[in-house]
CSV table of C-alpha atoms in Angstrom, one decimal:
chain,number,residue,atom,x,y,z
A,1350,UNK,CA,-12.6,66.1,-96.7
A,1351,UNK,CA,-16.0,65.0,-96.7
A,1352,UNK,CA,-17.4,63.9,-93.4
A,1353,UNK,CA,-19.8,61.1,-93.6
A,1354,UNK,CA,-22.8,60.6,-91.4
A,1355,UNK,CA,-23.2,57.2,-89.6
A,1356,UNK,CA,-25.8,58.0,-87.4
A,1357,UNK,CA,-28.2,58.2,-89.8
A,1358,UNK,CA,-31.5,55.8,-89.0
A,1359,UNK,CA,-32.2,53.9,-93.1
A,1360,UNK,CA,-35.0,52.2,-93.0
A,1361,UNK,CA,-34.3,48.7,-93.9
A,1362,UNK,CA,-37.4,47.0,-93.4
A,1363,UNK,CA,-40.1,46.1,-96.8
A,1364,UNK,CA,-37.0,45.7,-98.9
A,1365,UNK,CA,-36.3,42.0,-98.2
A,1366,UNK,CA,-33.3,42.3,-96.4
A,1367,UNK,CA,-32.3,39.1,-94.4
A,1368,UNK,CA,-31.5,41.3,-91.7
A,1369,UNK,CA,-35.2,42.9,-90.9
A,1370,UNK,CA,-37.7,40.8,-93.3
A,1371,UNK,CA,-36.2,37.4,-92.0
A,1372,UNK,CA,-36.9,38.0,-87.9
A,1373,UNK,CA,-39.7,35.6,-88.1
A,1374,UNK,CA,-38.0,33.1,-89.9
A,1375,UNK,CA,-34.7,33.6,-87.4
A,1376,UNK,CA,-36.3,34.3,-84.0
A,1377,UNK,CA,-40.1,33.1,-84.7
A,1378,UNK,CA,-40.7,36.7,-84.1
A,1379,UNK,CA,-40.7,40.4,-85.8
A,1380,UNK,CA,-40.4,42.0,-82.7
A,1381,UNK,CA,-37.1,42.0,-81.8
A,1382,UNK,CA,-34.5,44.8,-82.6
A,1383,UNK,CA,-32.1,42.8,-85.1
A,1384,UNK,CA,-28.4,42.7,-84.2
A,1385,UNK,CA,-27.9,39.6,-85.6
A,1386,UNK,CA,-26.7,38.9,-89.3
A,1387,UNK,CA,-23.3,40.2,-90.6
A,1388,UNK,CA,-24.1,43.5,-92.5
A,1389,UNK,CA,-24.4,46.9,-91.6
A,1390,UNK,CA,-27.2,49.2,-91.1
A,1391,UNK,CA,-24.8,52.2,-92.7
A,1392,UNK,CA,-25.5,53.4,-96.2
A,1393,UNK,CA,-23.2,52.0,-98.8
A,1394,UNK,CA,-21.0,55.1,-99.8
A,1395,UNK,CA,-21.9,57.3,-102.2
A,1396,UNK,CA,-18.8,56.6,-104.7
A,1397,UNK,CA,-19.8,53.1,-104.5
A,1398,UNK,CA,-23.8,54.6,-105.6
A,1399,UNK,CA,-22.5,56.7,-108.0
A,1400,UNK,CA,-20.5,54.4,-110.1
A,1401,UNK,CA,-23.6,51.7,-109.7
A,1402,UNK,CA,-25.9,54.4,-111.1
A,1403,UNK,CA,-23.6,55.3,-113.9
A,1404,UNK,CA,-23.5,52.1,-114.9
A,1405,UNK,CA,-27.2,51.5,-114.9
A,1406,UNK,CA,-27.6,54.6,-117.0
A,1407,UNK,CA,-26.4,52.3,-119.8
A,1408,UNK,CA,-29.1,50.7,-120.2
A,1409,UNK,CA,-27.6,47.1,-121.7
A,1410,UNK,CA,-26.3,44.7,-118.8
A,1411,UNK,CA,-24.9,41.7,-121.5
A,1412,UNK,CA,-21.8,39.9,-121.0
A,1413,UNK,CA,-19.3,41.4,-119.7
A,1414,UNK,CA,-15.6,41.7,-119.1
A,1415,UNK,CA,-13.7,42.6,-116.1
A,1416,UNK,CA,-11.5,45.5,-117.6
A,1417,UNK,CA,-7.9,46.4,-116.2
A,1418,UNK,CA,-9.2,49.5,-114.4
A,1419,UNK,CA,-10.6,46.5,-112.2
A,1420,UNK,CA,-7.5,44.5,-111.3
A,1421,UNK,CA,-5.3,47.2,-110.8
A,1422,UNK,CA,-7.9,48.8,-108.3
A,1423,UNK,CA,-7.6,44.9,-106.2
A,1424,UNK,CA,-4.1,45.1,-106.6
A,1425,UNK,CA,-3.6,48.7,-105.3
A,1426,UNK,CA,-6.0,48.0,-102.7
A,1427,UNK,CA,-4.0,45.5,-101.6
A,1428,UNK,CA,-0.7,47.5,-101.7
A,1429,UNK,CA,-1.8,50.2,-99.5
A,1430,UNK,CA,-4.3,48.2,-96.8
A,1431,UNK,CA,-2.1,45.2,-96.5
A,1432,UNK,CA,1.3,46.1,-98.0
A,1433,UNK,CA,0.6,43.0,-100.3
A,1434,UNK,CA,1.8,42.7,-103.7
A,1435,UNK,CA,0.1,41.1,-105.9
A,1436,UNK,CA,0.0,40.1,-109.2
A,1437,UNK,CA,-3.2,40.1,-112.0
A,1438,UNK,CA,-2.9,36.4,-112.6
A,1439,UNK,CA,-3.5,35.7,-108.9
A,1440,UNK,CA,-6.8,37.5,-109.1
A,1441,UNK,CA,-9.8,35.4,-109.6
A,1442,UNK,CA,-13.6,35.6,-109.2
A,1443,UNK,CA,-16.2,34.1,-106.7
A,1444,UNK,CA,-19.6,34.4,-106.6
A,1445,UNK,CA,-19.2,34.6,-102.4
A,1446,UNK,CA,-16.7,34.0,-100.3
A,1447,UNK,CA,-18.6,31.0,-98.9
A,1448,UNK,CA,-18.8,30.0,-102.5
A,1449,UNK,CA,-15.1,30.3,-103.3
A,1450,UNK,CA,-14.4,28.2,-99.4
A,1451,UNK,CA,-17.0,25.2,-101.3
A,1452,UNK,CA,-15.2,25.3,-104.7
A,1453,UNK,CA,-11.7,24.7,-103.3
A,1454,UNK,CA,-13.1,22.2,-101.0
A,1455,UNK,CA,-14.5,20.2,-103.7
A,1456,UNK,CA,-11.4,21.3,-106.1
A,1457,UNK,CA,-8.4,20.1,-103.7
A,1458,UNK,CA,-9.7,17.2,-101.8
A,1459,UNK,CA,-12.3,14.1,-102.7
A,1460,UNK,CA,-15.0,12.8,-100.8
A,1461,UNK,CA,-13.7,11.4,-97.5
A,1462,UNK,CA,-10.6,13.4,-97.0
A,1463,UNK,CA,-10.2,15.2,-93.9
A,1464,UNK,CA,-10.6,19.1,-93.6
A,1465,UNK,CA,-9.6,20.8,-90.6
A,1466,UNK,CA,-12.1,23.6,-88.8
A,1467,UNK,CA,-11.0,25.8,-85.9
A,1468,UNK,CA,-14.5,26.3,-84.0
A,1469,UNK,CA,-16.2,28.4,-82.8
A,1470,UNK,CA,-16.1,29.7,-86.5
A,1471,UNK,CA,-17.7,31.3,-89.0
A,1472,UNK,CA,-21.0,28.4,-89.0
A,1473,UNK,CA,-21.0,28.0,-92.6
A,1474,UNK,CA,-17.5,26.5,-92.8
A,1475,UNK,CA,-19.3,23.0,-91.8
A,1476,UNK,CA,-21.4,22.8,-94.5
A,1477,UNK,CA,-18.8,23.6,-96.8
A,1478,UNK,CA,-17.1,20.5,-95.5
A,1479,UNK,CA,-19.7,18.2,-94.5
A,1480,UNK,CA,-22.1,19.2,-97.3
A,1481,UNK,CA,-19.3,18.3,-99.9
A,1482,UNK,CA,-19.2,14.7,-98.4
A,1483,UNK,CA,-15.7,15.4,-96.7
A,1484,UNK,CA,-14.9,14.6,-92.9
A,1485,UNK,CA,-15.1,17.6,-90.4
A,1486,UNK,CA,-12.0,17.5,-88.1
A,1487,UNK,CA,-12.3,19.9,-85.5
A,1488,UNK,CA,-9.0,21.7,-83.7
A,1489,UNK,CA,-11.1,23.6,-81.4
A,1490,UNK,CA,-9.3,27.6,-80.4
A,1491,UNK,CA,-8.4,28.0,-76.7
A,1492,UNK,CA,-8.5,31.5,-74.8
A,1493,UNK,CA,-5.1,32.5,-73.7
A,1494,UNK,CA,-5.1,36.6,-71.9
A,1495,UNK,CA,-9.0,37.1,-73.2
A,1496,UNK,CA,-8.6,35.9,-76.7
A,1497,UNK,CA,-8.6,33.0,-78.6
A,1498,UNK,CA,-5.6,31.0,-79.8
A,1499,UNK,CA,-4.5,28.1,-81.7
A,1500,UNK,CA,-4.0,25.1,-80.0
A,1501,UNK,CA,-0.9,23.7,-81.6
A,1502,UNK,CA,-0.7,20.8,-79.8
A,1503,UNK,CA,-3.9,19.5,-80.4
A,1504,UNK,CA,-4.1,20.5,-84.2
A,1505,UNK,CA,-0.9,18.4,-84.5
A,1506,UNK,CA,-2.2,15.4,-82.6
A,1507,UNK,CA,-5.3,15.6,-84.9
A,1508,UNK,CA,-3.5,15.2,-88.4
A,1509,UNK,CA,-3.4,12.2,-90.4
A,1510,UNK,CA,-2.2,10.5,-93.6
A,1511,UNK,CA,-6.2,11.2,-94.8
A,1512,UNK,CA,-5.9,15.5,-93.9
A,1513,UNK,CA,-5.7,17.1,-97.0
A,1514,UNK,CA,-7.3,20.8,-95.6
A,1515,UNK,CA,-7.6,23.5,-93.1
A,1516,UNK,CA,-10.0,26.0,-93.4
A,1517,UNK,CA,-8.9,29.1,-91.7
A,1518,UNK,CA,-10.8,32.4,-90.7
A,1519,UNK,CA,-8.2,35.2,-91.0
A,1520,UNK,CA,-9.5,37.7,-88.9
A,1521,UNK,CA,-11.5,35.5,-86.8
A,1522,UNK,CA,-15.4,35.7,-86.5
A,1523,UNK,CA,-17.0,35.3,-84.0
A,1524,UNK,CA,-14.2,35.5,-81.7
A,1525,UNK,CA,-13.2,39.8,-84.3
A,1526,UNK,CA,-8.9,38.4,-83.2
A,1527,UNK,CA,-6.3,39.5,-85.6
A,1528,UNK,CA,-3.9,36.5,-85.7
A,1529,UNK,CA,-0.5,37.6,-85.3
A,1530,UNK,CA,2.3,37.0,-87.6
A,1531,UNK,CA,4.0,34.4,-85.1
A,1532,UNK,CA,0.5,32.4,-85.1
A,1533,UNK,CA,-0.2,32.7,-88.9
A,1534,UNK,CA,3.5,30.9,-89.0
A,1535,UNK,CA,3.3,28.4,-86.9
A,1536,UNK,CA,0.3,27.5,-88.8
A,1537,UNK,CA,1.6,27.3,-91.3
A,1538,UNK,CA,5.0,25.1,-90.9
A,1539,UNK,CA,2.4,22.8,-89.5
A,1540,UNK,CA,0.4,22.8,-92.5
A,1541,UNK,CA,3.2,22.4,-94.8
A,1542,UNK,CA,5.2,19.7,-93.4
A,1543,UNK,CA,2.0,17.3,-93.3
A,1544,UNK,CA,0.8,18.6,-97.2
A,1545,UNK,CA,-1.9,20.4,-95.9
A,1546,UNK,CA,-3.4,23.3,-98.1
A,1547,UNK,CA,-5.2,26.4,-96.3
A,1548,UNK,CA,-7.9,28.0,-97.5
A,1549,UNK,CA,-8.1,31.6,-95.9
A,1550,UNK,CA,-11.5,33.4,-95.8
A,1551,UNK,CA,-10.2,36.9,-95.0
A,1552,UNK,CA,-13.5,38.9,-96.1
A,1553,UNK,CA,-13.0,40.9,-92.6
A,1554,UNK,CA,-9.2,42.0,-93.5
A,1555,UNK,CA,-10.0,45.3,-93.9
A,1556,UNK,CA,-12.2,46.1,-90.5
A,1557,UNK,CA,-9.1,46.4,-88.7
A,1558,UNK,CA,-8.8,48.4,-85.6
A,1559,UNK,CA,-5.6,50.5,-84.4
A,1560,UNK,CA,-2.5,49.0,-82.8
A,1561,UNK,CA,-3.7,45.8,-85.1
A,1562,UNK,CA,-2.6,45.0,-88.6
A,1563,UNK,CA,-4.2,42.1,-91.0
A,1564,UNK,CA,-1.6,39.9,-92.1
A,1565,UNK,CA,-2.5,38.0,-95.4
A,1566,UNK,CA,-1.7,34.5,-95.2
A,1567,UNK,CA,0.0,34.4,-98.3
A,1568,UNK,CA,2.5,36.7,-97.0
A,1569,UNK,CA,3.4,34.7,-94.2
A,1570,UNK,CA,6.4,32.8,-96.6
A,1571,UNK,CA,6.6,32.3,-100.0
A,1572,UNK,CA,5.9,28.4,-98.9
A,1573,UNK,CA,2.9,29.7,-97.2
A,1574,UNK,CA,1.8,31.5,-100.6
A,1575,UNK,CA,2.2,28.2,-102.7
A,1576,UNK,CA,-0.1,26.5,-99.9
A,1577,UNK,CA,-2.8,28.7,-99.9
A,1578,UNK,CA,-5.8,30.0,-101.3
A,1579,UNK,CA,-6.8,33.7,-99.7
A,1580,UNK,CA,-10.5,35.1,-100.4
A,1581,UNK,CA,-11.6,38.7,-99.7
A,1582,UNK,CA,-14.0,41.1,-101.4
A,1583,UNK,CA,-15.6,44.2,-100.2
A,1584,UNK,CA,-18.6,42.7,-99.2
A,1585,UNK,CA,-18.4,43.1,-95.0
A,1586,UNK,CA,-16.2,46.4,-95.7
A,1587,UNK,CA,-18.5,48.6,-97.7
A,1588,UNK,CA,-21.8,46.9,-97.5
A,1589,UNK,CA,-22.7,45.4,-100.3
A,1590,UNK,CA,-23.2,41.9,-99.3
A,1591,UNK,CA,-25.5,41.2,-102.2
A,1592,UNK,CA,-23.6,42.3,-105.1
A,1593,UNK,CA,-21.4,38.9,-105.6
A,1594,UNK,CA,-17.9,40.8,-105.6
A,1595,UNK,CA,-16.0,38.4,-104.1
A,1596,UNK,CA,-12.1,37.6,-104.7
A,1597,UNK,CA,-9.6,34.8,-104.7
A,1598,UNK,CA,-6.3,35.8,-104.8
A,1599,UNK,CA,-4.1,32.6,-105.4
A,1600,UNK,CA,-0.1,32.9,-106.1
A,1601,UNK,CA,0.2,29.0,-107.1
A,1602,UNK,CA,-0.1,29.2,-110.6
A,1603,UNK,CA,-1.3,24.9,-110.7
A,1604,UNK,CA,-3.8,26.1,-107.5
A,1605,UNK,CA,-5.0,28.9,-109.5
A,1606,UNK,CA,-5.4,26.5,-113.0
A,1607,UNK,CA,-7.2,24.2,-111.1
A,1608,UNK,CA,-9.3,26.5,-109.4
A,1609,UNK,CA,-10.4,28.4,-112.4
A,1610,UNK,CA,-11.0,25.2,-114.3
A,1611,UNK,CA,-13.8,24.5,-111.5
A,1612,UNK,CA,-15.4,28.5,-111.9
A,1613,UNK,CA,-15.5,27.6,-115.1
A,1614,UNK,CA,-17.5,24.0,-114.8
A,1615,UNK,CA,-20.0,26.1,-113.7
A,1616,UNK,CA,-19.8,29.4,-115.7
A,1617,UNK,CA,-19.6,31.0,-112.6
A,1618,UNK,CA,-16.8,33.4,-113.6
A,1619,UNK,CA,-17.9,36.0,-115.0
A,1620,UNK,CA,-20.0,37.5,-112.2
A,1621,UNK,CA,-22.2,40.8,-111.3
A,1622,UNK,CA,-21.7,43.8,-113.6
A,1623,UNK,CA,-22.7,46.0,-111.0
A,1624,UNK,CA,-20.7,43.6,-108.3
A,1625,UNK,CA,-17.3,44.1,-110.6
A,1626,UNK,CA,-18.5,47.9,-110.8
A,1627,UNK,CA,-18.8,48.3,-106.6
A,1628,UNK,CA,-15.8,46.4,-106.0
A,1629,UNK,CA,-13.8,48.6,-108.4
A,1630,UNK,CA,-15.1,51.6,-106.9
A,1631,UNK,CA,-14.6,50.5,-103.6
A,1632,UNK,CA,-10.7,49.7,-103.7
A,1633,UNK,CA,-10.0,52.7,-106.0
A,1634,UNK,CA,-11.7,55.5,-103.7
A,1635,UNK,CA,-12.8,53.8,-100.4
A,1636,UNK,CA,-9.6,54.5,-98.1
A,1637,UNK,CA,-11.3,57.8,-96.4
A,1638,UNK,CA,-14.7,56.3,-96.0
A,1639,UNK,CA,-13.6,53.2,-94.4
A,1640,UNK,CA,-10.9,55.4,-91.9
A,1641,UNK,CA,-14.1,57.5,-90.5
A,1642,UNK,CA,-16.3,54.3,-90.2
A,1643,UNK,CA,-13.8,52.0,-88.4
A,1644,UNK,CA,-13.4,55.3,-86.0
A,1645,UNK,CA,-17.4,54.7,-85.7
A,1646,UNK,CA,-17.1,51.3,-85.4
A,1647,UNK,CA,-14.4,52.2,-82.4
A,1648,UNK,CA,-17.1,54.4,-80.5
A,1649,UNK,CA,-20.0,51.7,-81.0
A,1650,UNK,CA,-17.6,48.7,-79.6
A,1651,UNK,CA,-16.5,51.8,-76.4
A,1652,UNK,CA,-20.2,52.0,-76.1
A,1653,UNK,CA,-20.8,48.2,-75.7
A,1654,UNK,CA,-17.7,47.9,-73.0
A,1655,UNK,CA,-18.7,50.4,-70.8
A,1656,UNK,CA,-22.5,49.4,-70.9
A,1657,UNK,CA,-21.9,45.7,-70.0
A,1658,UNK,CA,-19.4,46.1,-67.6
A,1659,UNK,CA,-21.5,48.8,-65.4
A,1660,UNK,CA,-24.8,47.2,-66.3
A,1661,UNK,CA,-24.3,43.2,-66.9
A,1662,UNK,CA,-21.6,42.9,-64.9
A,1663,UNK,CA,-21.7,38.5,-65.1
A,1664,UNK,CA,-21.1,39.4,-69.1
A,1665,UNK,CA,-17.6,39.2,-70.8
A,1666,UNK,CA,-16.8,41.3,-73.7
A,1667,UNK,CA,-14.4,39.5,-75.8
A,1668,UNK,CA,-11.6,42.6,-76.6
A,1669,UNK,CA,-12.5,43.0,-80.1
A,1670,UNK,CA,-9.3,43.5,-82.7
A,1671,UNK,CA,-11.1,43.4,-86.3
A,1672,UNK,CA,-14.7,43.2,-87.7
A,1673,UNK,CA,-18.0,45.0,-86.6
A,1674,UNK,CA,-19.2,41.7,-84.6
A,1675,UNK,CA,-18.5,41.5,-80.9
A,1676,UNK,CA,-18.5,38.1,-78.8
A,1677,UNK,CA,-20.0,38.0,-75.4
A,1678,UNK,CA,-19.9,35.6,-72.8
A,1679,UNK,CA,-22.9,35.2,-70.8
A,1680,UNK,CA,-22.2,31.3,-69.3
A,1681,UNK,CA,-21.9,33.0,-66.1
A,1682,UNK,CA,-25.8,33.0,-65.9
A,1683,UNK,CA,-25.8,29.5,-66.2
A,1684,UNK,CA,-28.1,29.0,-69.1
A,1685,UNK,CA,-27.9,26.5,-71.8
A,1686,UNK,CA,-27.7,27.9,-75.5
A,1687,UNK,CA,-31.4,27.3,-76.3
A,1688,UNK,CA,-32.6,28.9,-72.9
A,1689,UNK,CA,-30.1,32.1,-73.2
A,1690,UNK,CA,-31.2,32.3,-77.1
A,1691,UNK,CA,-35.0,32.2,-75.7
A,1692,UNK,CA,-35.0,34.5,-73.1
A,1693,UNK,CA,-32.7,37.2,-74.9
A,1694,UNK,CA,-35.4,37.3,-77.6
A,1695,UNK,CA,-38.7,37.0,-75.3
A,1696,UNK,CA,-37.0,39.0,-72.7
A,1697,UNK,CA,-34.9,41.2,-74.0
A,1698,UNK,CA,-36.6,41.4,-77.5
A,1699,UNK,CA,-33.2,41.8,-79.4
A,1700,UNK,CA,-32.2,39.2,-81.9
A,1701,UNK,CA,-28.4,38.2,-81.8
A,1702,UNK,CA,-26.5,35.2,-83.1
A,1703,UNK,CA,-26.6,32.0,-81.5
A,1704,UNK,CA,-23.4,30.9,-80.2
A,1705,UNK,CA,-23.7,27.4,-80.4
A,1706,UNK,CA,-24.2,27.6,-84.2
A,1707,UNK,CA,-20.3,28.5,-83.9
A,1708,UNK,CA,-19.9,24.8,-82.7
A,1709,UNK,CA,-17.6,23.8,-80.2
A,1710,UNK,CA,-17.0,26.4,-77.6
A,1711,UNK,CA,-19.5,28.4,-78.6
A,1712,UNK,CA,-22.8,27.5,-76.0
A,1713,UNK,CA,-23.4,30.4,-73.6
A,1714,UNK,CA,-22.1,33.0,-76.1
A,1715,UNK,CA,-23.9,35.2,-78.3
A,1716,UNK,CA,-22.3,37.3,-81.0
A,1717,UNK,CA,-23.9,41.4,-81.7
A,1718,UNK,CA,-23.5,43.1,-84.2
A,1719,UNK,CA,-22.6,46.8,-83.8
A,1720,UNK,CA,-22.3,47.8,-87.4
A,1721,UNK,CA,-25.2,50.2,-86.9
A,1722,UNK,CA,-26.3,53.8,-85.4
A,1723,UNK,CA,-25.3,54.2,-82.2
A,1724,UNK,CA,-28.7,55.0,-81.2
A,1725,UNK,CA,-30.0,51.8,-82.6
A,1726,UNK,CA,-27.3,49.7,-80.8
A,1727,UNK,CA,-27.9,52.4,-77.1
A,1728,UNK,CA,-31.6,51.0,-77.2
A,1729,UNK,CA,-30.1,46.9,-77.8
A,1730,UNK,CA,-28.4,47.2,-75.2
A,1731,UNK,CA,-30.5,49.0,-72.7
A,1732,UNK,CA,-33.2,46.3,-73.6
A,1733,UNK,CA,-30.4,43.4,-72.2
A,1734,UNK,CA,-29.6,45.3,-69.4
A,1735,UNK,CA,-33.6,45.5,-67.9
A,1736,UNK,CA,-33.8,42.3,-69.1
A,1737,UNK,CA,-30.9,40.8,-67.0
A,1738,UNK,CA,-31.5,42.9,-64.6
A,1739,UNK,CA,-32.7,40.4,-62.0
A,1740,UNK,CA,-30.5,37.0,-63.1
């Protein structure tokens, strides 16, 4: 078994990643250490490379099919990471998950219908909705034991005649919950009885920790699979954000008509080759890589825990169930989101995500990334703890 090295230091910067080459635009400053935006500092694995390289060794990138070798990689992917069987003619393309969110938006409700958000979320679920002329209803999580939850109550009281969506982030970023199978059903009888359709992003599913499982929405009921649109890709999992693999996987066979005939409108379907290449590699021989870096993952998110709680002791750690992005309360200190985004990059000199662009619930919290060498995330967090030190 190969053993792969995650502490290995790549140097990102000159090679116009968002991540590094974008501090100034983010922080109005290059001198922070950047634990910011969601994707790692880890080498995409080398099976992933390989079959990129191979590819390229062509030396013709024309229009292309997706051949079967791809499908059934997504579909046994699927099988043994989420015991979910699917079929092929779920399986469609998006260009990015955020993309696939916008497209059903537009595809499944008109200007002026209502669409249902669950903040603090994923930020770029309100432009899907509010950029797309639709009306932003917000059902805002509560924290029940440490964790975020639905709250029913006020979801319900929220509905009307005019909600034709719910947008829902399955696991949950920022608040890195894996809903439970109880929660994913309640949500959906909701949604059902009132005609509500959800679209799932679930581009975390596979950044699950131990003692937690991912459960698809679509396997909540077969009601729940009719309702619902789920998107994935292996994006967040094996780093390759800008490769345009994304997924939808849609059981409805009119949701899945409809959805196509609007990838099509824009001749948006066919995709990456090198995108359709990673993803296949991924899901066909991925399984060991991603065991030894959710173990890394583990240590880093140990590492954050014990650091805050002997060194910034007025910090919470949210308990962190899925994804490489960890929530931390600092409203203790008393700081408006502005001011605590200010001094944590002029202080501190680390650059982390705002909370308040989560929306509601989100001021006073900032979100880190640890999907990086642990020495790289050691010095983050040594730099808040001298700079907290006397708050």
């Amino acid at each position: 078994m190969k053993k792969y090295n995650f502490d290995e230091i790549v140097q990102r910067e000159g090679t116009n990643c968002i991540k590094y080459d974008a501090r100034d635009w983010a922080f109005n400053t290059n001198d922070v250490l950047p634990l910011w935006v969601a994707d790692m500092d880890f080498k995409t694995p080398d099976f992933v490379v390989d079959a990129i390289k191979k590819r390229a060794d062509h030396e013709i990138f024309g229009y292309t099919l997706k051949p079967e070798s791809y499908f059934q990689a997504i579909i046994g992917w699927m099988k043994r990471r989420h015991n979910w069987e699917i079929q092929k003619e779920w399986v469609s393309f998006s260009p990015g998950v955020v993309a696939g969110l916008t497209m059903a938006v537009e595809t499944f409700s008109k200007p002026g219908d209502e669409v249902i958000v669950q903040p603090p979320v994923y930020f770029p679920f309100f432009e899907c909705v509010k950029g797309t002329k639709r009306k932003m209803v917000e059902n805002p999580l509560k924290i029940e034991n440490g964790r975020y939850t639905f709250d029913f109550d006020d979801l319900k009281a929220k509905i009307s005649g005019k909600t034709k969506l719910l947008m829902l982030c399955n696991p949950q970023n920022p608040g890195g919950m894996v809903w439970t199978k109880d929660e994913l059903a309640e949500l959906s009888t909701i949604c059902i009885e009132n005609k509500i359709m959800v679209i799932s992003d679930e581009i975390h599913s596979d950044l699950i920790f131990k003692k937690h499982k991912h459960i698809p929405f679509a396997t909540i009921s077969e009601e729940a699979a009719n309702n619902s649109l789920v998107f994935m890709a292996p994006s967040k999992t094996f780093n390759v954000a800008g490769l345009s693999s994304s997924i939808a996987i849609i059981p409805n066979k009119t949701n899945f008509a409809r959805y196509e005939r609007a990838l099509g409108v824009g001749h948006l379907g066919m995709g990456n080759i090198f995108g359709s290449v990673a993803l296949e590699a991924a899901y066909a021989h991925g399984d060991e890589w991603l065991e030894q870096m959710l173990d890394y993952l583990w240590e880093n998110y140990q590492l954050v825990k014990a650091f805050i709680e002997k060194n910034l002791s007025k910090v919470k750690v949210m308990p962190l169930e899925a994804t490489y992005l960890v929530w931390l309360d600092f409203t203790e200190y008393g700081m408006k989101d502005e001011e605590l985004s200010k001094f944590i990059v002029e202080e501190a000199k680390v650059g982390l995500s705002n909370g308040g662009r989560f929306g509601t619930g989100g001021d006073g919290w900032m979100r880190i990334n640890i999907g990086c060498p642990q020495s790289i995330l050691q010095e983050g967090l040594e730099r808040l703890g001298q700079a907290f030190e006397n708050k």
